[in-house]
Tab-separated table of C-alpha atoms in Angstrom:
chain	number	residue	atom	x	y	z
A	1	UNK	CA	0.000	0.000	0.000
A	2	UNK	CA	1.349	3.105	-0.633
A	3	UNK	CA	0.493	6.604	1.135
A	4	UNK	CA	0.990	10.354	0.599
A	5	UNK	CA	1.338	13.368	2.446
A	6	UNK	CA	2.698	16.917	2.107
A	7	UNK	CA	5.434	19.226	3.917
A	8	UNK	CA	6.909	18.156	6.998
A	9	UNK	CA	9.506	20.357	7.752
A	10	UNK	CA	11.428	17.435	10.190
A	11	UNK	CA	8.257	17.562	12.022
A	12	UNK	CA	7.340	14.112	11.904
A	13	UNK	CA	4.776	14.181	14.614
A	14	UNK	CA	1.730	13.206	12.474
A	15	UNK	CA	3.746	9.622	11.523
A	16	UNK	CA	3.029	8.418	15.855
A	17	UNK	CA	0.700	5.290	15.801
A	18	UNK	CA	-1.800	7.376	17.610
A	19	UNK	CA	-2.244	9.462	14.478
A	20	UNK	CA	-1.517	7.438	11.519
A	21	UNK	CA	-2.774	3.915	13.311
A	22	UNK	CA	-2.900	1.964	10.021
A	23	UNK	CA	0.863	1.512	10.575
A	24	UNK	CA	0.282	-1.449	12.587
A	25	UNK	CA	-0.604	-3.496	10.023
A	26	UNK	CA	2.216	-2.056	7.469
A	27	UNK	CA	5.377	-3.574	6.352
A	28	UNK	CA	8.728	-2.134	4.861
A	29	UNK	CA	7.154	-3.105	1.408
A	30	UNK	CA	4.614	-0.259	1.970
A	31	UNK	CA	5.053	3.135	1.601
A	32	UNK	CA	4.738	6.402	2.615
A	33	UNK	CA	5.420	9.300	0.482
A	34	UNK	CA	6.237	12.948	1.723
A	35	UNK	CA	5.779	15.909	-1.170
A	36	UNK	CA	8.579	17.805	-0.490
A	37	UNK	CA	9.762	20.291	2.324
A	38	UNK	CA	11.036	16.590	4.029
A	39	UNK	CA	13.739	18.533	6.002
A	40	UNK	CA	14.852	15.619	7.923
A	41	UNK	CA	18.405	16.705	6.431
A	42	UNK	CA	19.009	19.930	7.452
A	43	UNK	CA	21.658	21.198	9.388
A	44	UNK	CA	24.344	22.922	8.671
A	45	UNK	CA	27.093	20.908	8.366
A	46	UNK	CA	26.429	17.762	9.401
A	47	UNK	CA	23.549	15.565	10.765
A	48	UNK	CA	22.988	16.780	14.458
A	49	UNK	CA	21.801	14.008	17.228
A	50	UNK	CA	18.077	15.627	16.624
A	51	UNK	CA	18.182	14.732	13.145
A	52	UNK	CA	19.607	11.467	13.846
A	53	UNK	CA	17.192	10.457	16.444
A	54	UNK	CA	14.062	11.082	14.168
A	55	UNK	CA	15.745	10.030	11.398
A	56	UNK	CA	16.376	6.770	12.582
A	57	UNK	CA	12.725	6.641	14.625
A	58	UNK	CA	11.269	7.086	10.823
A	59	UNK	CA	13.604	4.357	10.126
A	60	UNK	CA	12.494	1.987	12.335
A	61	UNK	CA	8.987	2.232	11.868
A	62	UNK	CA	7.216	-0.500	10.080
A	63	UNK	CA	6.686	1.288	6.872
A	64	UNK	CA	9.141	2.479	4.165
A	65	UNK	CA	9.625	6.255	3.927
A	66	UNK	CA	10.032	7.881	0.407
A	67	UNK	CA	9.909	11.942	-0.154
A	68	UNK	CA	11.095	14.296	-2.829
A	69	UNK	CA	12.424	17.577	-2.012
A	70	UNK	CA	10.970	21.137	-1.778
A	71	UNK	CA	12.951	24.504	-1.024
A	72	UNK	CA	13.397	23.714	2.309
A	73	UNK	CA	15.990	21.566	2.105
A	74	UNK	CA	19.660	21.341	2.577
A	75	UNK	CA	20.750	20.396	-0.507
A	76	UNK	CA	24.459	20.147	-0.069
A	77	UNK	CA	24.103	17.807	2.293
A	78	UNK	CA	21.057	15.939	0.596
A	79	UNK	CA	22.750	15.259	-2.947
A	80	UNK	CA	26.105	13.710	-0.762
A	81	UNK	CA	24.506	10.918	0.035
A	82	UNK	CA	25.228	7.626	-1.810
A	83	UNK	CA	23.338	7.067	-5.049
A	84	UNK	CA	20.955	3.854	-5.545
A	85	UNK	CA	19.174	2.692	-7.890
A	86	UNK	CA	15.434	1.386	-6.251
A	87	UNK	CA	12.703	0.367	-8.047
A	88	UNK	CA	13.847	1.563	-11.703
A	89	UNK	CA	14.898	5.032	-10.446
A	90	UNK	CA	17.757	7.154	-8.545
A	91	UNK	CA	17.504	8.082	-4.858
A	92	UNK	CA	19.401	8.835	-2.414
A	93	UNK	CA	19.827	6.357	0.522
A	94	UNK	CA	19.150	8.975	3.954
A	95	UNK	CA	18.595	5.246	5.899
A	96	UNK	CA	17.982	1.322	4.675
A	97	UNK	CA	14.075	2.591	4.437
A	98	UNK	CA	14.089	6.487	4.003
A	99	UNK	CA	14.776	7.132	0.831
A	100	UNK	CA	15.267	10.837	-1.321
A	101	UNK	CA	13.217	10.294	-4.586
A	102	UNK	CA	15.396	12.431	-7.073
A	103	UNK	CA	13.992	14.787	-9.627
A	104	UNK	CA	13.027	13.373	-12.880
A	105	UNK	CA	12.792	9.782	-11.913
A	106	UNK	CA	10.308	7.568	-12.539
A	107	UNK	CA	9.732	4.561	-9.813
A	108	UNK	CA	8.006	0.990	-10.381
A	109	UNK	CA	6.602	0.967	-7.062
A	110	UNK	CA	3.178	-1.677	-6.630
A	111	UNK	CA	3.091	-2.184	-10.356
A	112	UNK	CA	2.627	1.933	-10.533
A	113	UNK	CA	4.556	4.419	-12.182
A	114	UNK	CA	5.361	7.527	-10.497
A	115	UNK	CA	7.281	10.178	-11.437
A	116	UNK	CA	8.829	12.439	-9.184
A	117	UNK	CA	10.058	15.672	-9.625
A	118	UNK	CA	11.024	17.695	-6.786
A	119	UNK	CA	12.004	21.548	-5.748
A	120	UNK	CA	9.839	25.090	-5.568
A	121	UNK	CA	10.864	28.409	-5.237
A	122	UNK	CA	10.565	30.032	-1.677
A	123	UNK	CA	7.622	32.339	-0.828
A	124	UNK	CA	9.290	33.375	2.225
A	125	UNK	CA	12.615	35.438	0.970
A	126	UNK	CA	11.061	38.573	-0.126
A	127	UNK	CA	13.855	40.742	1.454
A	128	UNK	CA	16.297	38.774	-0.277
A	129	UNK	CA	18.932	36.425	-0.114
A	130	UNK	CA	22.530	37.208	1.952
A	131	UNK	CA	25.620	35.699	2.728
A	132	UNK	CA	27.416	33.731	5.802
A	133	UNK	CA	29.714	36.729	5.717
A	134	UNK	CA	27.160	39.223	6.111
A	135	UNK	CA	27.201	39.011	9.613
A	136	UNK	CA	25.647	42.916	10.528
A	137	UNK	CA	23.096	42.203	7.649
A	138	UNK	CA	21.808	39.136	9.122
A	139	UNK	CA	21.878	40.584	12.590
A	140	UNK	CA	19.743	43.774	11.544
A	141	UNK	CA	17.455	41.400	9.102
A	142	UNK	CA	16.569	39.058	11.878
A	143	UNK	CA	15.922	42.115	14.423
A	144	UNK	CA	13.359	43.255	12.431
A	145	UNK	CA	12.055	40.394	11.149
A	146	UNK	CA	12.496	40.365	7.643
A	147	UNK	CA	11.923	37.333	5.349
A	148	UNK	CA	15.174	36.763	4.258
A	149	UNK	CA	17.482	34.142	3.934
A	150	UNK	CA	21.185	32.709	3.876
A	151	UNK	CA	22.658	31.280	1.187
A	152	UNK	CA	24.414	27.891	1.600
A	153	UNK	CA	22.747	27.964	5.661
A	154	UNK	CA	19.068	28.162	5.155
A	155	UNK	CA	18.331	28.765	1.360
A	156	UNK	CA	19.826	26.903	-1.682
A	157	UNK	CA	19.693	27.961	-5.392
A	158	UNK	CA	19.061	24.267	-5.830
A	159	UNK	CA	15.888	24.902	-4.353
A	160	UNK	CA	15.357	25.006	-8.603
A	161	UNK	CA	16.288	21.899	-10.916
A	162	UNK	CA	19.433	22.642	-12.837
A	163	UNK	CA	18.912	22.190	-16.899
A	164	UNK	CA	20.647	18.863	-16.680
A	165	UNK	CA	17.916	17.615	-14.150
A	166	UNK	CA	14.738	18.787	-16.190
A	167	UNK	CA	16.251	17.222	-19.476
A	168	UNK	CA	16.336	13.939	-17.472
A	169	UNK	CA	12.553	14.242	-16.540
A	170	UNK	CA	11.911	14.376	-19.902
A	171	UNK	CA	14.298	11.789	-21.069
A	172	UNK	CA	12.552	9.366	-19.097
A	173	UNK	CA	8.859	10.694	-19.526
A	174	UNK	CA	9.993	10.062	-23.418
A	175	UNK	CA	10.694	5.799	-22.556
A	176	UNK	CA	7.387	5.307	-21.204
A	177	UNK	CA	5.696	7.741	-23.510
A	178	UNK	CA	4.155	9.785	-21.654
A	179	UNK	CA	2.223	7.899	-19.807
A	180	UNK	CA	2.610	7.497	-16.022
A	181	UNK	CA	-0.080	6.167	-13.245
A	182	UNK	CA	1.040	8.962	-10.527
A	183	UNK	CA	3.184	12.337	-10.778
A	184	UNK	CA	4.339	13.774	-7.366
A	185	UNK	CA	6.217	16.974	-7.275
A	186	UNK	CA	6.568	20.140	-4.087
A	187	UNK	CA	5.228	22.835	-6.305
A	188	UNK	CA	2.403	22.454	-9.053
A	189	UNK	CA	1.741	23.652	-13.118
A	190	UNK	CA	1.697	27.052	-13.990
A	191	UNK	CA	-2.358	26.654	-14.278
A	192	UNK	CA	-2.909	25.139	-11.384
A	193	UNK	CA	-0.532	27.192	-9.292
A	194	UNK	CA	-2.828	30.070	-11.016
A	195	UNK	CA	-6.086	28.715	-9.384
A	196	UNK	CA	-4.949	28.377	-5.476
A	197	UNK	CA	-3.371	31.624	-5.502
A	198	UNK	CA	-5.438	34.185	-7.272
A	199	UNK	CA	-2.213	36.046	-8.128
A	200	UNK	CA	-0.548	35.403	-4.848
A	201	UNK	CA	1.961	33.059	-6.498
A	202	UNK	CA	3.888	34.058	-9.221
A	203	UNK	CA	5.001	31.380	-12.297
A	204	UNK	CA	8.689	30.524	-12.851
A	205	UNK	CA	10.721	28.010	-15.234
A	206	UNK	CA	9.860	25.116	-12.678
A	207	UNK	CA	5.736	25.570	-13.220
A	208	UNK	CA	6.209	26.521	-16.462
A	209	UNK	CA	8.366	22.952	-16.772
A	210	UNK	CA	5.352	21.749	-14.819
A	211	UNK	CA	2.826	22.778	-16.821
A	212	UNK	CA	4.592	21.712	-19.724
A	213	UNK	CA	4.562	18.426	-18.569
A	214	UNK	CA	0.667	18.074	-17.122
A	215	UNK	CA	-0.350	18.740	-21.019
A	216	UNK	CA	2.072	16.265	-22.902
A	217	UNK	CA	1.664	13.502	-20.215
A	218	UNK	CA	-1.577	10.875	-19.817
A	219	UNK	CA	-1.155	10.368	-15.805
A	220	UNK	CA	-4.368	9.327	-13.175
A	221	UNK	CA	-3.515	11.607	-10.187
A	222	UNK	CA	-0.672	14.270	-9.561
A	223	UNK	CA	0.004	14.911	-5.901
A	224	UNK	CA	1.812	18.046	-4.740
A	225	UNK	CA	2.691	19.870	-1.400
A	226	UNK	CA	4.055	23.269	-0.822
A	227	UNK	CA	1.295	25.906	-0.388
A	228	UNK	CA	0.428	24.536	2.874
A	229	UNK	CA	-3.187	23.465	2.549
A	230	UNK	CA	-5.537	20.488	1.366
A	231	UNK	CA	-7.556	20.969	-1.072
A	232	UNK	CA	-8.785	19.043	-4.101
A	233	UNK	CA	-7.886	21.092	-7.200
A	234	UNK	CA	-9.913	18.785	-9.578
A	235	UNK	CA	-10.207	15.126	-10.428
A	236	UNK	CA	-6.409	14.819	-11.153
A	237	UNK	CA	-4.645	17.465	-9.180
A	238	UNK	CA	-4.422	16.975	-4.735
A	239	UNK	CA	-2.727	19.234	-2.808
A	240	UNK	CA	-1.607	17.728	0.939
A	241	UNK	CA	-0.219	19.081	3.769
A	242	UNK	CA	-0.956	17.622	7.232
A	243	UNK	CA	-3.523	14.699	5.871
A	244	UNK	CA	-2.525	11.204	4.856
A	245	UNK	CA	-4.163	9.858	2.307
A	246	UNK	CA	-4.147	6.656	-0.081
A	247	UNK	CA	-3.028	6.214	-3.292
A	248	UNK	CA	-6.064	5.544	-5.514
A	249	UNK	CA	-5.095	2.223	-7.107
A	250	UNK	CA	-7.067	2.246	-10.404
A	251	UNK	CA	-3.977	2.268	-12.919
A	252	UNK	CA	-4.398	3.641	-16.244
A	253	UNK	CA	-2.809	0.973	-17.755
Protein backbone atom coordinates (compact mmCIF):
# COMPACT_ATOMS: atom_id res chain seq x y z
CA UNK A 1 0.00 0.00 0.00
CA UNK A 2 1.35 3.10 -0.63
CA UNK A 3 0.49 6.60 1.13
CA UNK A 4 0.99 10.35 0.60
CA UNK A 5 1.34 13.37 2.45
CA UNK A 6 2.70 16.92 2.11
CA UNK A 7 5.43 19.23 3.92
CA UNK A 8 6.91 18.16 7.00
CA UNK A 9 9.51 20.36 7.75
CA UNK A 10 11.43 17.43 10.19
CA UNK A 11 8.26 17.56 12.02
CA UNK A 12 7.34 14.11 11.90
CA UNK A 13 4.78 14.18 14.61
CA UNK A 14 1.73 13.21 12.47
CA UNK A 15 3.75 9.62 11.52
CA UNK A 16 3.03 8.42 15.86
CA UNK A 17 0.70 5.29 15.80
CA UNK A 18 -1.80 7.38 17.61
CA UNK A 19 -2.24 9.46 14.48
CA UNK A 20 -1.52 7.44 11.52
CA UNK A 21 -2.77 3.91 13.31
CA UNK A 22 -2.90 1.96 10.02
CA UNK A 23 0.86 1.51 10.57
CA UNK A 24 0.28 -1.45 12.59
CA UNK A 25 -0.60 -3.50 10.02
CA UNK A 26 2.22 -2.06 7.47
CA UNK A 27 5.38 -3.57 6.35
CA UNK A 28 8.73 -2.13 4.86
CA UNK A 29 7.15 -3.10 1.41
CA UNK A 30 4.61 -0.26 1.97
CA UNK A 31 5.05 3.13 1.60
CA UNK A 32 4.74 6.40 2.61
CA UNK A 33 5.42 9.30 0.48
CA UNK A 34 6.24 12.95 1.72
CA UNK A 35 5.78 15.91 -1.17
CA UNK A 36 8.58 17.80 -0.49
CA UNK A 37 9.76 20.29 2.32
CA UNK A 38 11.04 16.59 4.03
CA UNK A 39 13.74 18.53 6.00
CA UNK A 40 14.85 15.62 7.92
CA UNK A 41 18.41 16.70 6.43
CA UNK A 42 19.01 19.93 7.45
CA UNK A 43 21.66 21.20 9.39
CA UNK A 44 24.34 22.92 8.67
CA UNK A 45 27.09 20.91 8.37
CA UNK A 46 26.43 17.76 9.40
CA UNK A 47 23.55 15.57 10.76
CA UNK A 48 22.99 16.78 14.46
CA UNK A 49 21.80 14.01 17.23
CA UNK A 50 18.08 15.63 16.62
CA UNK A 51 18.18 14.73 13.15
CA UNK A 52 19.61 11.47 13.85
CA UNK A 53 17.19 10.46 16.44
CA UNK A 54 14.06 11.08 14.17
CA UNK A 55 15.74 10.03 11.40
CA UNK A 56 16.38 6.77 12.58
CA UNK A 57 12.73 6.64 14.63
CA UNK A 58 11.27 7.09 10.82
CA UNK A 59 13.60 4.36 10.13
CA UNK A 60 12.49 1.99 12.34
CA UNK A 61 8.99 2.23 11.87
CA UNK A 62 7.22 -0.50 10.08
CA UNK A 63 6.69 1.29 6.87
CA UNK A 64 9.14 2.48 4.16
CA UNK A 65 9.62 6.26 3.93
CA UNK A 66 10.03 7.88 0.41
CA UNK A 67 9.91 11.94 -0.15
CA UNK A 68 11.10 14.30 -2.83
CA UNK A 69 12.42 17.58 -2.01
CA UNK A 70 10.97 21.14 -1.78
CA UNK A 71 12.95 24.50 -1.02
CA UNK A 72 13.40 23.71 2.31
CA UNK A 73 15.99 21.57 2.11
CA UNK A 74 19.66 21.34 2.58
CA UNK A 75 20.75 20.40 -0.51
CA UNK A 76 24.46 20.15 -0.07
CA UNK A 77 24.10 17.81 2.29
CA UNK A 78 21.06 15.94 0.60
CA UNK A 79 22.75 15.26 -2.95
CA UNK A 80 26.10 13.71 -0.76
CA UNK A 81 24.51 10.92 0.03
CA UNK A 82 25.23 7.63 -1.81
CA UNK A 83 23.34 7.07 -5.05
CA UNK A 84 20.96 3.85 -5.54
CA UNK A 85 19.17 2.69 -7.89
CA UNK A 86 15.43 1.39 -6.25
CA UNK A 87 12.70 0.37 -8.05
CA UNK A 88 13.85 1.56 -11.70
CA UNK A 89 14.90 5.03 -10.45
CA UNK A 90 17.76 7.15 -8.55
CA UNK A 91 17.50 8.08 -4.86
CA UNK A 92 19.40 8.83 -2.41
CA UNK A 93 19.83 6.36 0.52
CA UNK A 94 19.15 8.98 3.95
CA UNK A 95 18.60 5.25 5.90
CA UNK A 96 17.98 1.32 4.67
CA UNK A 97 14.07 2.59 4.44
CA UNK A 98 14.09 6.49 4.00
CA UNK A 99 14.78 7.13 0.83
CA UNK A 100 15.27 10.84 -1.32
CA UNK A 101 13.22 10.29 -4.59
CA UNK A 102 15.40 12.43 -7.07
CA UNK A 103 13.99 14.79 -9.63
CA UNK A 104 13.03 13.37 -12.88
CA UNK A 105 12.79 9.78 -11.91
CA UNK A 106 10.31 7.57 -12.54
CA UNK A 107 9.73 4.56 -9.81
CA UNK A 108 8.01 0.99 -10.38
CA UNK A 109 6.60 0.97 -7.06
CA UNK A 110 3.18 -1.68 -6.63
CA UNK A 111 3.09 -2.18 -10.36
CA UNK A 112 2.63 1.93 -10.53
CA UNK A 113 4.56 4.42 -12.18
CA UNK A 114 5.36 7.53 -10.50
CA UNK A 115 7.28 10.18 -11.44
CA UNK A 116 8.83 12.44 -9.18
CA UNK A 117 10.06 15.67 -9.63
CA UNK A 118 11.02 17.69 -6.79
CA UNK A 119 12.00 21.55 -5.75
CA UNK A 120 9.84 25.09 -5.57
CA UNK A 121 10.86 28.41 -5.24
CA UNK A 122 10.57 30.03 -1.68
CA UNK A 123 7.62 32.34 -0.83
CA UNK A 124 9.29 33.37 2.22
CA UNK A 125 12.62 35.44 0.97
CA UNK A 126 11.06 38.57 -0.13
CA UNK A 127 13.86 40.74 1.45
CA UNK A 128 16.30 38.77 -0.28
CA UNK A 129 18.93 36.43 -0.11
CA UNK A 130 22.53 37.21 1.95
CA UNK A 131 25.62 35.70 2.73
CA UNK A 132 27.42 33.73 5.80
CA UNK A 133 29.71 36.73 5.72
CA UNK A 134 27.16 39.22 6.11
CA UNK A 135 27.20 39.01 9.61
CA UNK A 136 25.65 42.92 10.53
CA UNK A 137 23.10 42.20 7.65
CA UNK A 138 21.81 39.14 9.12
CA UNK A 139 21.88 40.58 12.59
CA UNK A 140 19.74 43.77 11.54
CA UNK A 141 17.45 41.40 9.10
CA UNK A 142 16.57 39.06 11.88
CA UNK A 143 15.92 42.12 14.42
CA UNK A 144 13.36 43.25 12.43
CA UNK A 145 12.06 40.39 11.15
CA UNK A 146 12.50 40.37 7.64
CA UNK A 147 11.92 37.33 5.35
CA UNK A 148 15.17 36.76 4.26
CA UNK A 149 17.48 34.14 3.93
CA UNK A 150 21.18 32.71 3.88
CA UNK A 151 22.66 31.28 1.19
CA UNK A 152 24.41 27.89 1.60
CA UNK A 153 22.75 27.96 5.66
CA UNK A 154 19.07 28.16 5.16
CA UNK A 155 18.33 28.76 1.36
CA UNK A 156 19.83 26.90 -1.68
CA UNK A 157 19.69 27.96 -5.39
CA UNK A 158 19.06 24.27 -5.83
CA UNK A 159 15.89 24.90 -4.35
CA UNK A 160 15.36 25.01 -8.60
CA UNK A 161 16.29 21.90 -10.92
CA UNK A 162 19.43 22.64 -12.84
CA UNK A 163 18.91 22.19 -16.90
CA UNK A 164 20.65 18.86 -16.68
CA UNK A 165 17.92 17.62 -14.15
CA UNK A 166 14.74 18.79 -16.19
CA UNK A 167 16.25 17.22 -19.48
CA UNK A 168 16.34 13.94 -17.47
CA UNK A 169 12.55 14.24 -16.54
CA UNK A 170 11.91 14.38 -19.90
CA UNK A 171 14.30 11.79 -21.07
CA UNK A 172 12.55 9.37 -19.10
CA UNK A 173 8.86 10.69 -19.53
CA UNK A 174 9.99 10.06 -23.42
CA UNK A 175 10.69 5.80 -22.56
CA UNK A 176 7.39 5.31 -21.20
CA UNK A 177 5.70 7.74 -23.51
CA UNK A 178 4.15 9.78 -21.65
CA UNK A 179 2.22 7.90 -19.81
CA UNK A 180 2.61 7.50 -16.02
CA UNK A 181 -0.08 6.17 -13.24
CA UNK A 182 1.04 8.96 -10.53
CA UNK A 183 3.18 12.34 -10.78
CA UNK A 184 4.34 13.77 -7.37
CA UNK A 185 6.22 16.97 -7.27
CA UNK A 186 6.57 20.14 -4.09
CA UNK A 187 5.23 22.84 -6.30
CA UNK A 188 2.40 22.45 -9.05
CA UNK A 189 1.74 23.65 -13.12
CA UNK A 190 1.70 27.05 -13.99
CA UNK A 191 -2.36 26.65 -14.28
CA UNK A 192 -2.91 25.14 -11.38
CA UNK A 193 -0.53 27.19 -9.29
CA UNK A 194 -2.83 30.07 -11.02
CA UNK A 195 -6.09 28.72 -9.38
CA UNK A 196 -4.95 28.38 -5.48
CA UNK A 197 -3.37 31.62 -5.50
CA UNK A 198 -5.44 34.19 -7.27
CA UNK A 199 -2.21 36.05 -8.13
CA UNK A 200 -0.55 35.40 -4.85
CA UNK A 201 1.96 33.06 -6.50
CA UNK A 202 3.89 34.06 -9.22
CA UNK A 203 5.00 31.38 -12.30
CA UNK A 204 8.69 30.52 -12.85
CA UNK A 205 10.72 28.01 -15.23
CA UNK A 206 9.86 25.12 -12.68
CA UNK A 207 5.74 25.57 -13.22
CA UNK A 208 6.21 26.52 -16.46
CA UNK A 209 8.37 22.95 -16.77
CA UNK A 210 5.35 21.75 -14.82
CA UNK A 211 2.83 22.78 -16.82
CA UNK A 212 4.59 21.71 -19.72
CA UNK A 213 4.56 18.43 -18.57
CA UNK A 214 0.67 18.07 -17.12
CA UNK A 215 -0.35 18.74 -21.02
CA UNK A 216 2.07 16.27 -22.90
CA UNK A 217 1.66 13.50 -20.22
CA UNK A 218 -1.58 10.87 -19.82
CA UNK A 219 -1.16 10.37 -15.81
CA UNK A 220 -4.37 9.33 -13.18
CA UNK A 221 -3.51 11.61 -10.19
CA UNK A 222 -0.67 14.27 -9.56
CA UNK A 223 0.00 14.91 -5.90
CA UNK A 224 1.81 18.05 -4.74
CA UNK A 225 2.69 19.87 -1.40
CA UNK A 226 4.05 23.27 -0.82
CA UNK A 227 1.30 25.91 -0.39
CA UNK A 228 0.43 24.54 2.87
CA UNK A 229 -3.19 23.46 2.55
CA UNK A 230 -5.54 20.49 1.37
CA UNK A 231 -7.56 20.97 -1.07
CA UNK A 232 -8.79 19.04 -4.10
CA UNK A 233 -7.89 21.09 -7.20
CA UNK A 234 -9.91 18.79 -9.58
CA UNK A 235 -10.21 15.13 -10.43
CA UNK A 236 -6.41 14.82 -11.15
CA UNK A 237 -4.64 17.46 -9.18
CA UNK A 238 -4.42 16.97 -4.73
CA UNK A 239 -2.73 19.23 -2.81
CA UNK A 240 -1.61 17.73 0.94
CA UNK A 241 -0.22 19.08 3.77
CA UNK A 242 -0.96 17.62 7.23
CA UNK A 243 -3.52 14.70 5.87
CA UNK A 244 -2.53 11.20 4.86
CA UNK A 245 -4.16 9.86 2.31
CA UNK A 246 -4.15 6.66 -0.08
CA UNK A 247 -3.03 6.21 -3.29
CA UNK A 248 -6.06 5.54 -5.51
CA UNK A 249 -5.09 2.22 -7.11
CA UNK A 250 -7.07 2.25 -10.40
CA UNK A 251 -3.98 2.27 -12.92
CA UNK A 252 -4.40 3.64 -16.24
CA UNK A 253 -2.81 0.97 -17.76
Amino acid sequence: MIYITGDTHSDFQRFTEEKFPIQTEMTKNDYVIICGDFGGVWTFEEESSREKGALDWLNNKNFTTLFIDGNHENYTRLYNYPVEEWHDGKVHKIRDSVFHLMRGEIFNIDNKKIFAFGGARSHDIQEGILNLDEEEKIYEYRKRGAYFRIRDFSWWDLELPTNQEMENGIKNLEKVNYKVDYIISHCCPTNIQALLGVGTYKKDYLTDYLQEISEKCKFKKWYFGHYHDYRQVNEQFTLLYEDIVPLEYESIF
